[in-house]
PDB file of C-alpha atoms in Angstrom:
ATOM      1  CA  UNK A   1     -11.104  17.297  61.971  1.00 46.00           C
ATOM      2  CA  UNK A   2     -12.196  15.235  64.932  1.00 49.00           C
ATOM      3  CA  UNK A   3     -11.284  11.584  64.520  1.00 55.00           C
ATOM      4  CA  UNK A   4     -14.304   9.439  65.168  1.00 57.00           C
ATOM      5  CA  UNK A   5     -13.358   6.249  66.883  1.00 59.00           C
ATOM      6  CA  UNK A   6     -14.643   3.221  65.040  1.00 57.00           C
ATOM      7  CA  UNK A   7     -17.498   1.484  66.790  1.00 71.00           C
ATOM      8  CA  UNK A   8     -16.861  -1.958  65.538  1.00 90.00           C
ATOM      9  CA  UNK A   9     -13.474  -3.070  64.257  1.00 92.00           C
ATOM     10  CA  UNK A  10     -13.547  -5.538  61.390  1.00 92.00           C
ATOM     11  CA  UNK A  11      -9.813  -5.608  60.832  1.00 93.00           C
ATOM     12  CA  UNK A  12      -6.895  -3.777  62.382  1.00 94.00           C
ATOM     13  CA  UNK A  13      -3.189  -3.869  61.591  1.00 95.00           C
ATOM     14  CA  UNK A  14      -0.174  -1.837  62.533  1.00 95.00           C
ATOM     15  CA  UNK A  15       3.301  -2.766  61.492  1.00 94.00           C
ATOM     16  CA  UNK A  16       5.525  -3.250  58.465  1.00 94.00           C
ATOM     17  CA  UNK A  17       3.659  -2.870  55.154  1.00 95.00           C
ATOM     18  CA  UNK A  18       5.219  -5.309  52.705  1.00 93.00           C
ATOM     19  CA  UNK A  19       3.948  -6.423  49.313  1.00 92.00           C
ATOM     20  CA  UNK A  20       3.015  -9.838  50.694  1.00 93.00           C
ATOM     21  CA  UNK A  21       1.188  -8.178  53.605  1.00 95.00           C
ATOM     22  CA  UNK A  22      -0.735  -5.972  51.149  1.00 95.00           C
ATOM     23  CA  UNK A  23      -1.996  -8.952  49.136  1.00 94.00           C
ATOM     24  CA  UNK A  24      -2.566 -10.994  52.308  1.00 95.00           C
ATOM     25  CA  UNK A  25      -4.784  -8.370  53.932  1.00 96.00           C
ATOM     26  CA  UNK A  26      -6.602  -7.931  50.626  1.00 95.00           C
ATOM     27  CA  UNK A  27      -7.471 -11.641  50.709  1.00 94.00           C
ATOM     28  CA  UNK A  28      -8.621 -11.219  54.293  1.00 94.00           C
ATOM     29  CA  UNK A  29     -10.970  -8.348  53.335  1.00 95.00           C
ATOM     30  CA  UNK A  30     -12.333 -10.329  50.396  1.00 94.00           C
ATOM     31  CA  UNK A  31     -13.007 -13.320  52.633  1.00 95.00           C
ATOM     32  CA  UNK A  32     -14.750 -11.217  55.275  1.00 94.00           C
ATOM     33  CA  UNK A  33     -16.974  -9.474  52.724  1.00 95.00           C
ATOM     34  CA  UNK A  34     -17.579 -12.328  50.289  1.00 94.00           C
ATOM     35  CA  UNK A  35     -21.335 -12.158  50.886  1.00 95.00           C
ATOM     36  CA  UNK A  36     -21.513  -8.472  49.962  1.00 94.00           C
ATOM     37  CA  UNK A  37     -20.020  -8.055  46.479  1.00 93.00           C
ATOM     38  CA  UNK A  38     -20.560  -4.284  46.255  1.00 94.00           C
ATOM     39  CA  UNK A  39     -18.820  -3.484  49.553  1.00 96.00           C
ATOM     40  CA  UNK A  40     -16.209  -6.133  48.873  1.00 95.00           C
ATOM     41  CA  UNK A  41     -15.269  -4.578  45.535  1.00 95.00           C
ATOM     42  CA  UNK A  42     -15.246  -1.010  46.802  1.00 97.00           C
ATOM     43  CA  UNK A  43     -13.363  -1.728  50.031  1.00 97.00           C
ATOM     44  CA  UNK A  44     -10.767  -3.880  48.292  1.00 96.00           C
ATOM     45  CA  UNK A  45     -10.090  -1.370  45.567  1.00 96.00           C
ATOM     46  CA  UNK A  46      -9.760   1.557  48.006  1.00 97.00           C
ATOM     47  CA  UNK A  47      -7.697  -0.535  50.413  1.00 97.00           C
ATOM     48  CA  UNK A  48      -5.251  -1.445  47.638  1.00 96.00           C
ATOM     49  CA  UNK A  49      -4.649   2.214  46.762  1.00 94.00           C
ATOM     50  CA  UNK A  50      -4.178   3.392  50.330  1.00 95.00           C
ATOM     51  CA  UNK A  51      -2.025   0.426  51.363  1.00 96.00           C
ATOM     52  CA  UNK A  52       0.229   1.129  48.368  1.00 93.00           C
ATOM     53  CA  UNK A  53       0.387   4.782  49.445  1.00 92.00           C
ATOM     54  CA  UNK A  54       1.784   3.698  52.825  1.00 93.00           C
ATOM     55  CA  UNK A  55       4.162   1.317  51.070  1.00 91.00           C
ATOM     56  CA  UNK A  56       5.564   4.139  48.928  1.00 88.00           C
ATOM     57  CA  UNK A  57       5.339   7.165  51.177  1.00 88.00           C
ATOM     58  CA  UNK A  58       5.497   6.282  54.873  1.00 90.00           C
ATOM     59  CA  UNK A  59       8.638   7.737  56.427  1.00 91.00           C
ATOM     60  CA  UNK A  60       8.573   5.317  59.338  1.00 92.00           C
ATOM     61  CA  UNK A  61      10.972   2.464  58.709  1.00 90.00           C
ATOM     62  CA  UNK A  62      11.145  -0.821  60.556  1.00 86.00           C
ATOM     63  CA  UNK A  63      14.870  -1.530  60.759  1.00 78.00           C
ATOM     64  CA  UNK A  64      14.279  -5.120  61.760  1.00 77.00           C
ATOM     65  CA  UNK A  65      15.215  -7.072  58.658  1.00 72.00           C
ATOM     66  CA  UNK A  66      14.274  -5.479  55.381  1.00 77.00           C
ATOM     67  CA  UNK A  67      13.805  -1.777  56.225  1.00 84.00           C
ATOM     68  CA  UNK A  68      10.065  -2.030  55.603  1.00 90.00           C
ATOM     69  CA  UNK A  69       7.734   0.970  55.691  1.00 92.00           C
ATOM     70  CA  UNK A  70       5.412   1.040  58.692  1.00 95.00           C
ATOM     71  CA  UNK A  71       1.768   1.998  58.741  1.00 96.00           C
ATOM     72  CA  UNK A  72      -1.674   1.317  60.151  1.00 97.00           C
ATOM     73  CA  UNK A  73      -4.754  -0.092  58.415  1.00 97.00           C
ATOM     74  CA  UNK A  74      -8.184  -0.382  60.021  1.00 96.00           C
ATOM     75  CA  UNK A  75     -11.551  -1.466  58.663  1.00 95.00           C
ATOM     76  CA  UNK A  76     -14.447  -0.655  60.932  1.00 94.00           C
ATOM     77  CA  UNK A  77     -18.192  -0.221  60.760  1.00 93.00           C
ATOM     78  CA  UNK A  78     -21.191   1.353  62.402  1.00 91.00           C
ATOM     79  CA  UNK A  79     -24.830   0.758  61.566  1.00 90.00           C
ATOM     80  CA  UNK A  80     -24.729   2.918  58.422  1.00 93.00           C
ATOM     81  CA  UNK A  81     -21.256   2.693  56.960  1.00 94.00           C
ATOM     82  CA  UNK A  82     -17.961   0.912  56.634  1.00 95.00           C
ATOM     83  CA  UNK A  83     -14.774   2.877  57.211  1.00 95.00           C
ATOM     84  CA  UNK A  84     -11.308   2.294  55.858  1.00 97.00           C
ATOM     85  CA  UNK A  85      -8.710   4.119  57.908  1.00 96.00           C
ATOM     86  CA  UNK A  86      -4.997   4.286  57.185  1.00 97.00           C
ATOM     87  CA  UNK A  87      -2.264   6.066  59.068  1.00 97.00           C
ATOM     88  CA  UNK A  88       1.432   6.624  58.638  1.00 96.00           C
ATOM     89  CA  UNK A  89       4.204   9.018  59.526  1.00 96.00           C
ATOM     90  CA  UNK A  90       5.069  11.781  57.085  1.00 95.00           C
ATOM     91  CA  UNK A  91       7.527  14.632  57.140  1.00 95.00           C
ATOM     92  CA  UNK A  92       5.913  17.618  58.811  1.00 96.00           C
ATOM     93  CA  UNK A  93       6.753  19.850  55.840  1.00 94.00           C
ATOM     94  CA  UNK A  94       4.527  17.633  53.633  1.00 93.00           C
ATOM     95  CA  UNK A  95       1.486  18.269  55.842  1.00 94.00           C
ATOM     96  CA  UNK A  96       0.180  21.408  54.175  1.00 93.00           C
ATOM     97  CA  UNK A  97       0.502  19.903  50.709  1.00 92.00           C
ATOM     98  CA  UNK A  98      -1.456  16.802  51.755  1.00 93.00           C
ATOM     99  CA  UNK A  99      -4.160  18.899  53.427  1.00 94.00           C
ATOM    100  CA  UNK A 100      -4.534  21.095  50.341  1.00 93.00           C
ATOM    101  CA  UNK A 101      -4.662  18.011  48.145  1.00 93.00           C
ATOM    102  CA  UNK A 102      -7.574  16.619  50.185  1.00 95.00           C
ATOM    103  CA  UNK A 103      -9.356  19.995  50.142  1.00 95.00           C
ATOM    104  CA  UNK A 104      -8.988  20.186  46.369  1.00 95.00           C
ATOM    105  CA  UNK A 105     -10.389  16.640  45.967  1.00 96.00           C
ATOM    106  CA  UNK A 106     -13.324  17.374  48.273  1.00 97.00           C
ATOM    107  CA  UNK A 107     -14.123  20.618  46.452  1.00 97.00           C
ATOM    108  CA  UNK A 108     -14.786  18.802  43.156  1.00 97.00           C
ATOM    109  CA  UNK A 109     -17.925  16.957  42.062  1.00 96.00           C
ATOM    110  CA  UNK A 110     -17.697  13.519  40.433  1.00 95.00           C
ATOM    111  CA  UNK A 111     -17.258  14.894  36.917  1.00 96.00           C
ATOM    112  CA  UNK A 112     -14.622  17.343  38.100  1.00 97.00           C
ATOM    113  CA  UNK A 113     -12.770  14.607  39.957  1.00 96.00           C
ATOM    114  CA  UNK A 114     -12.681  12.376  36.903  1.00 96.00           C
ATOM    115  CA  UNK A 115     -11.193  15.190  34.812  1.00 95.00           C
ATOM    116  CA  UNK A 116      -8.731  16.063  37.580  1.00 94.00           C
ATOM    117  CA  UNK A 117      -7.530  12.443  37.748  1.00 94.00           C
ATOM    118  CA  UNK A 118      -6.793  12.407  34.016  1.00 94.00           C
ATOM    119  CA  UNK A 119      -4.968  15.725  34.378  1.00 92.00           C
ATOM    120  CA  UNK A 120      -2.710  14.357  37.130  1.00 91.00           C
ATOM    121  CA  UNK A 121      -2.116  11.029  35.381  1.00 90.00           C
ATOM    122  CA  UNK A 122      -1.060  12.839  32.198  1.00 87.00           C
ATOM    123  CA  UNK A 123       0.961  15.488  33.963  1.00 82.00           C
ATOM    124  CA  UNK A 124       4.663  15.241  33.100  1.00 72.00           C
ATOM    125  CA  UNK A 125       5.567  16.885  36.414  1.00 65.00           C
ATOM    126  CA  UNK A 126       7.272  14.601  38.890  1.00 57.00           C
ATOM    127  CA  UNK A 127       7.741  11.439  36.834  1.00 50.00           C
ATOM    128  CA  UNK A 128       9.163   9.766  39.980  1.00 48.00           C
ATOM    129  CA  UNK A 129       5.754   9.895  41.613  1.00 56.00           C
ATOM    130  CA  UNK A 130       3.969   6.570  41.784  1.00 54.00           C
ATOM    131  CA  UNK A 131       0.694   8.446  41.486  1.00 56.00           C
ATOM    132  CA  UNK A 132       0.365  10.166  44.843  1.00 64.00           C
ATOM    133  CA  UNK A 133      -3.000  11.848  44.955  1.00 87.00           C
ATOM    134  CA  UNK A 134      -4.489   9.643  42.257  1.00 91.00           C
ATOM    135  CA  UNK A 135      -5.131   6.885  44.786  1.00 92.00           C
ATOM    136  CA  UNK A 136      -6.955   9.379  46.974  1.00 95.00           C
ATOM    137  CA  UNK A 137      -9.043  10.598  44.020  1.00 96.00           C
ATOM    138  CA  UNK A 138      -9.957   7.007  43.223  1.00 96.00           C
ATOM    139  CA  UNK A 139     -10.916   6.429  46.867  1.00 96.00           C
ATOM    140  CA  UNK A 140     -13.201   9.453  46.749  1.00 97.00           C
ATOM    141  CA  UNK A 141     -14.824   8.318  43.467  1.00 97.00           C
ATOM    142  CA  UNK A 142     -15.319   4.719  44.550  1.00 97.00           C
ATOM    143  CA  UNK A 143     -16.564   5.556  48.057  1.00 97.00           C
ATOM    144  CA  UNK A 144     -18.837   8.332  46.733  1.00 96.00           C
ATOM    145  CA  UNK A 145     -17.939  10.323  49.832  1.00 96.00           C
ATOM    146  CA  UNK A 146     -15.460  13.072  50.692  1.00 97.00           C
ATOM    147  CA  UNK A 147     -12.075  11.899  51.903  1.00 97.00           C
ATOM    148  CA  UNK A 148     -11.267  12.583  55.546  1.00 96.00           C
ATOM    149  CA  UNK A 149      -7.706  13.652  56.169  1.00 96.00           C
ATOM    150  CA  UNK A 150      -6.173  14.428  59.541  1.00 96.00           C
ATOM    151  CA  UNK A 151      -2.620  15.504  60.260  1.00 96.00           C
ATOM    152  CA  UNK A 152      -1.275  15.506  63.806  1.00 97.00           C
ATOM    153  CA  UNK A 153       2.017  17.313  64.121  1.00 97.00           C
ATOM    154  CA  UNK A 154       4.362  15.361  66.396  1.00 97.00           C
ATOM    155  CA  UNK A 155       7.355  17.682  66.101  1.00 97.00           C
ATOM    156  CA  UNK A 156       9.031  19.839  63.470  1.00 96.00           C
ATOM    157  CA  UNK A 157      10.142  16.760  61.534  1.00 96.00           C
ATOM    158  CA  UNK A 158       7.366  14.196  61.868  1.00 96.00           C
ATOM    159  CA  UNK A 159       3.581  14.208  61.645  1.00 97.00           C
ATOM    160  CA  UNK A 160       0.982  11.458  61.665  1.00 97.00           C
ATOM    161  CA  UNK A 161      -1.175  11.386  58.535  1.00 96.00           C
ATOM    162  CA  UNK A 162      -4.575   9.694  58.758  1.00 97.00           C
ATOM    163  CA  UNK A 163      -6.970   9.034  55.879  1.00 97.00           C
ATOM    164  CA  UNK A 164     -10.567   8.014  56.547  1.00 96.00           C
ATOM    165  CA  UNK A 165     -12.792   6.779  53.738  1.00 97.00           C
ATOM    166  CA  UNK A 166     -16.470   6.149  54.366  1.00 97.00           C
ATOM    167  CA  UNK A 167     -18.526   3.720  52.300  1.00 97.00           C
ATOM    168  CA  UNK A 168     -22.277   3.710  52.907  1.00 96.00           C
ATOM    169  CA  UNK A 169     -23.750   0.272  53.550  1.00 93.00           C
TER     170      UNK A 169
ATOM    171  CA  UNK B   1       6.605 -11.485  14.444  1.00 95.00           C
ATOM    172  CA  UNK B   2       5.464 -13.593  17.362  1.00 97.00           C
ATOM    173  CA  UNK B   3       2.426 -13.851  19.579  1.00 98.00           C
ATOM    174  CA  UNK B   4       2.676 -12.379  23.057  1.00 98.00           C
ATOM    175  CA  UNK B   5       1.291 -14.620  25.748  1.00 98.00           C
ATOM    176  CA  UNK B   6       1.625 -13.991  29.478  1.00 98.00           C
ATOM    177  CA  UNK B   7      -0.099 -16.284  31.938  1.00 98.00           C
ATOM    178  CA  UNK B   8      -2.252 -14.516  34.503  1.00 97.00           C
ATOM    179  CA  UNK B   9      -1.271 -15.045  38.118  1.00 95.00           C
ATOM    180  CA  UNK B  10      -2.356 -13.928  41.554  1.00 93.00           C
ATOM    181  CA  UNK B  11       0.190 -13.949  44.315  1.00 92.00           C
ATOM    182  CA  UNK B  12       2.105 -11.146  45.944  1.00 93.00           C
ATOM    183  CA  UNK B  13       1.213  -9.129  42.827  1.00 95.00           C
ATOM    184  CA  UNK B  14      -1.632  -9.653  40.352  1.00 96.00           C
ATOM    185  CA  UNK B  15      -0.572 -10.315  36.783  1.00 98.00           C
ATOM    186  CA  UNK B  16      -3.284 -10.048  34.130  1.00 98.00           C
ATOM    187  CA  UNK B  17      -3.480 -12.633  31.386  1.00 98.00           C
ATOM    188  CA  UNK B  18      -2.155 -11.196  28.134  1.00 98.00           C
ATOM    189  CA  UNK B  19      -2.791 -12.906  24.825  1.00 98.00           C
ATOM    190  CA  UNK B  20      -1.931 -11.053  21.618  1.00 98.00           C
ATOM    191  CA  UNK B  21      -2.256 -13.195  18.498  1.00 98.00           C
ATOM    192  CA  UNK B  22      -0.577 -12.259  15.226  1.00 98.00           C
ATOM    193  CA  UNK B  23      -2.568 -14.535  12.880  1.00 98.00           C
ATOM    194  CA  UNK B  24      -6.012 -13.320  13.993  1.00 98.00           C
ATOM    195  CA  UNK B  25      -5.291  -9.858  15.405  1.00 98.00           C
ATOM    196  CA  UNK B  26      -7.338 -10.837  18.451  1.00 98.00           C
ATOM    197  CA  UNK B  27      -5.892  -9.428  21.658  1.00 98.00           C
ATOM    198  CA  UNK B  28      -6.952  -9.902  25.229  1.00 98.00           C
ATOM    199  CA  UNK B  29      -5.927  -8.458  28.575  1.00 98.00           C
ATOM    200  CA  UNK B  30      -7.911  -9.977  31.406  1.00 98.00           C
ATOM    201  CA  UNK B  31      -8.014 -10.609  35.121  1.00 97.00           C
ATOM    202  CA  UNK B  32      -6.493  -8.309  37.705  1.00 97.00           C
ATOM    203  CA  UNK B  33      -3.649  -5.854  37.282  1.00 97.00           C
ATOM    204  CA  UNK B  34      -1.432  -4.833  40.179  1.00 96.00           C
ATOM    205  CA  UNK B  35       2.205  -5.253  39.273  1.00 96.00           C
ATOM    206  CA  UNK B  36       5.643  -4.565  40.642  1.00 93.00           C
ATOM    207  CA  UNK B  37       6.930  -3.090  37.367  1.00 95.00           C
ATOM    208  CA  UNK B  38       3.786  -1.806  35.722  1.00 96.00           C
ATOM    209  CA  UNK B  39       5.431   0.385  33.060  1.00 95.00           C
ATOM    210  CA  UNK B  40       7.752  -2.386  31.860  1.00 97.00           C
ATOM    211  CA  UNK B  41       4.924  -4.923  31.785  1.00 98.00           C
ATOM    212  CA  UNK B  42       2.613  -2.805  29.636  1.00 98.00           C
ATOM    213  CA  UNK B  43       5.489  -1.631  27.417  1.00 98.00           C
ATOM    214  CA  UNK B  44       5.564  -5.211  26.040  1.00 98.00           C
ATOM    215  CA  UNK B  45       1.972  -4.731  24.902  1.00 98.00           C
ATOM    216  CA  UNK B  46       2.439  -1.292  23.333  1.00 98.00           C
ATOM    217  CA  UNK B  47       5.587  -2.512  21.566  1.00 98.00           C
ATOM    218  CA  UNK B  48       3.728  -5.536  20.196  1.00 98.00           C
ATOM    219  CA  UNK B  49       0.931  -3.311  18.835  1.00 98.00           C
ATOM    220  CA  UNK B  50       3.465  -0.978  17.194  1.00 98.00           C
ATOM    221  CA  UNK B  51       5.256  -3.931  15.573  1.00 98.00           C
ATOM    222  CA  UNK B  52       1.943  -5.377  14.416  1.00 98.00           C
ATOM    223  CA  UNK B  53       0.974  -2.026  12.890  1.00 98.00           C
ATOM    224  CA  UNK B  54       4.262  -1.896  10.979  1.00 97.00           C
ATOM    225  CA  UNK B  55       4.681  -5.514   9.962  1.00 97.00           C
ATOM    226  CA  UNK B  56       1.265  -7.148   9.798  1.00 97.00           C
ATOM    227  CA  UNK B  57      -0.929  -4.126   9.080  1.00 96.00           C
ATOM    228  CA  UNK B  58      -4.168  -6.065   9.564  1.00 97.00           C
ATOM    229  CA  UNK B  59      -7.121  -5.452  11.839  1.00 98.00           C
ATOM    230  CA  UNK B  60      -7.005  -5.683  15.622  1.00 98.00           C
ATOM    231  CA  UNK B  61      -9.782  -6.650  17.982  1.00 98.00           C
ATOM    232  CA  UNK B  62      -8.676  -5.695  21.457  1.00 98.00           C
ATOM    233  CA  UNK B  63     -10.685  -7.122  24.368  1.00 98.00           C
ATOM    234  CA  UNK B  64     -10.180  -5.839  27.886  1.00 98.00           C
ATOM    235  CA  UNK B  65     -11.735  -8.010  30.573  1.00 98.00           C
ATOM    236  CA  UNK B  66     -10.379  -6.633  33.832  1.00 97.00           C
ATOM    237  CA  UNK B  67     -12.085  -7.002  37.178  1.00 95.00           C
ATOM    238  CA  UNK B  68      -9.520  -4.906  39.034  1.00 95.00           C
ATOM    239  CA  UNK B  69      -6.616  -2.624  38.168  1.00 96.00           C
ATOM    240  CA  UNK B  70      -4.687  -0.235  40.368  1.00 94.00           C
ATOM    241  CA  UNK B  71      -3.779   3.374  39.702  1.00 92.00           C
ATOM    242  CA  UNK B  72      -0.401   2.566  38.102  1.00 92.00           C
ATOM    243  CA  UNK B  73      -2.191   0.167  35.762  1.00 96.00           C
ATOM    244  CA  UNK B  74      -4.713   2.915  34.926  1.00 96.00           C
ATOM    245  CA  UNK B  75      -1.837   5.031  33.668  1.00 94.00           C
ATOM    246  CA  UNK B  76      -0.349   2.125  31.706  1.00 96.00           C
ATOM    247  CA  UNK B  77      -3.716   1.156  30.175  1.00 98.00           C
ATOM    248  CA  UNK B  78      -4.094   4.748  29.013  1.00 97.00           C
ATOM    249  CA  UNK B  79      -0.799   4.251  27.167  1.00 97.00           C
ATOM    250  CA  UNK B  80      -2.103   1.077  25.483  1.00 98.00           C
ATOM    251  CA  UNK B  81      -5.277   2.834  24.336  1.00 98.00           C
ATOM    252  CA  UNK B  82      -3.248   5.732  22.953  1.00 98.00           C
ATOM    253  CA  UNK B  83      -1.175   3.353  20.841  1.00 98.00           C
ATOM    254  CA  UNK B  84      -4.355   1.664  19.565  1.00 98.00           C
ATOM    255  CA  UNK B  85      -5.722   5.102  18.713  1.00 98.00           C
ATOM    256  CA  UNK B  86      -2.477   5.893  16.881  1.00 97.00           C
ATOM    257  CA  UNK B  87      -2.880   2.750  14.751  1.00 98.00           C
ATOM    258  CA  UNK B  88      -6.497   3.630  14.041  1.00 97.00           C
ATOM    259  CA  UNK B  89      -5.408   7.119  12.947  1.00 97.00           C
ATOM    260  CA  UNK B  90      -2.889   5.542  10.576  1.00 96.00           C
ATOM    261  CA  UNK B  91      -5.734   3.662   8.945  1.00 97.00           C
ATOM    262  CA  UNK B  92      -5.575   0.468  10.998  1.00 97.00           C
ATOM    263  CA  UNK B  93      -8.866  -1.267  11.645  1.00 98.00           C
ATOM    264  CA  UNK B  94      -9.103  -1.316  15.426  1.00 98.00           C
ATOM    265  CA  UNK B  95     -12.045  -2.487  17.489  1.00 98.00           C
ATOM    266  CA  UNK B  96     -11.816  -2.071  21.236  1.00 98.00           C
ATOM    267  CA  UNK B  97     -14.204  -3.942  23.519  1.00 98.00           C
ATOM    268  CA  UNK B  98     -14.217  -3.204  27.225  1.00 98.00           C
ATOM    269  CA  UNK B  99     -15.949  -5.943  29.209  1.00 98.00           C
ATOM    270  CA  UNK B 100     -16.925  -5.168  32.771  1.00 97.00           C
ATOM    271  CA  UNK B 101     -18.555  -7.220  35.523  1.00 95.00           C
ATOM    272  CA  UNK B 102     -22.317  -6.722  36.021  1.00 93.00           C
ATOM    273  CA  UNK B 103     -23.190  -3.810  38.324  1.00 90.00           C
ATOM    274  CA  UNK B 104     -19.570  -2.685  38.609  1.00 95.00           C
ATOM    275  CA  UNK B 105     -20.117   0.977  37.859  1.00 95.00           C
ATOM    276  CA  UNK B 106     -16.772   1.936  39.362  1.00 96.00           C
ATOM    277  CA  UNK B 107     -14.766  -0.004  36.808  1.00 96.00           C
ATOM    278  CA  UNK B 108     -17.066   1.128  33.969  1.00 97.00           C
ATOM    279  CA  UNK B 109     -16.411   4.737  34.993  1.00 96.00           C
ATOM    280  CA  UNK B 110     -12.666   4.094  34.973  1.00 97.00           C
ATOM    281  CA  UNK B 111     -12.932   2.573  31.505  1.00 98.00           C
ATOM    282  CA  UNK B 112     -14.874   5.589  30.249  1.00 98.00           C
ATOM    283  CA  UNK B 113     -12.242   7.895  31.704  1.00 97.00           C
ATOM    284  CA  UNK B 114      -9.496   5.908  29.998  1.00 98.00           C
ATOM    285  CA  UNK B 115     -11.341   6.260  26.688  1.00 98.00           C
ATOM    286  CA  UNK B 116     -11.712   9.983  27.241  1.00 97.00           C
ATOM    287  CA  UNK B 117      -8.046  10.354  28.184  1.00 97.00           C
ATOM    288  CA  UNK B 118      -6.945   8.519  25.040  1.00 97.00           C
ATOM    289  CA  UNK B 119      -9.667  10.190  22.936  1.00 97.00           C
ATOM    290  CA  UNK B 120     -10.643   6.793  21.580  1.00 97.00           C
ATOM    291  CA  UNK B 121     -14.017   5.146  21.081  1.00 97.00           C
ATOM    292  CA  UNK B 122     -14.690   1.715  22.485  1.00 97.00           C
ATOM    293  CA  UNK B 123     -17.586  -0.632  23.138  1.00 98.00           C
ATOM    294  CA  UNK B 124     -18.654  -1.290  26.708  1.00 98.00           C
ATOM    295  CA  UNK B 125     -20.050  -4.744  27.340  1.00 98.00           C
ATOM    296  CA  UNK B 126     -21.468  -5.933  30.652  1.00 97.00           C
ATOM    297  CA  UNK B 127     -20.512  -9.569  31.131  1.00 95.00           C
ATOM    298  CA  UNK B 128     -19.989 -12.137  33.848  1.00 92.00           C
ATOM    299  CA  UNK B 129     -16.388 -13.266  34.027  1.00 86.00           C
TER     300      UNK B 129
END
């Protein structure tokens, strides 16, 4: 997938993703979009899921201080849509799984996605999981658009995982 | 048996207000739900309902009034609804009201999915809060 560069950046962050940063940026989004309740609600709810995904799954660690996970969060817009873009390092051997997960999500219609979410939530497999995949399903449902996923292999160990969610204005 | 009351708070995490009252059977979970220890938090609620079903055995009116909940909370709320369903199956009188903000179809859809997952009927009420 070709990454489209955002035309107009509303918010951009790269660095340690901590719990206080997650709630802080959420406040920032809500302040910026306070005059547009629909976009505000959708962006905030998708942002929360994807920011938590970075918090749980990024393999890039900032060793300054608290060993925080590192990731990137961008909100941008063009004339038609808002975009929420997140990026973080993953292990290269996770790449295929994440690609297949996105393909599966994009292959389902709304009804199918809703059923699939319940299936995953109720699945006893991998009780350690904080709900990986479910956040992406929610993002797809709330944005009413396919999820864009891009994986750039850096080397045999590390890849950069980007998620792009589009919300029509 | 005692009431369960947890003050809602919004800081680094978002704690919903929880108010479960023994004398009336009126229960409320409201606000926003994004917690550090989601499972443990909601386990207090399911445990309270189970105790109420065993000790008090009266009706329950459970009102959900959430404007936001994350995916972990979705899973935990499903657990709460399943316990309410269990009590209803045992003969308990259980009314579940799900309030949602006007025009918020996303949260209504989540509520409907929770009901389907728990195989429980509930009332959906559009309301400003």
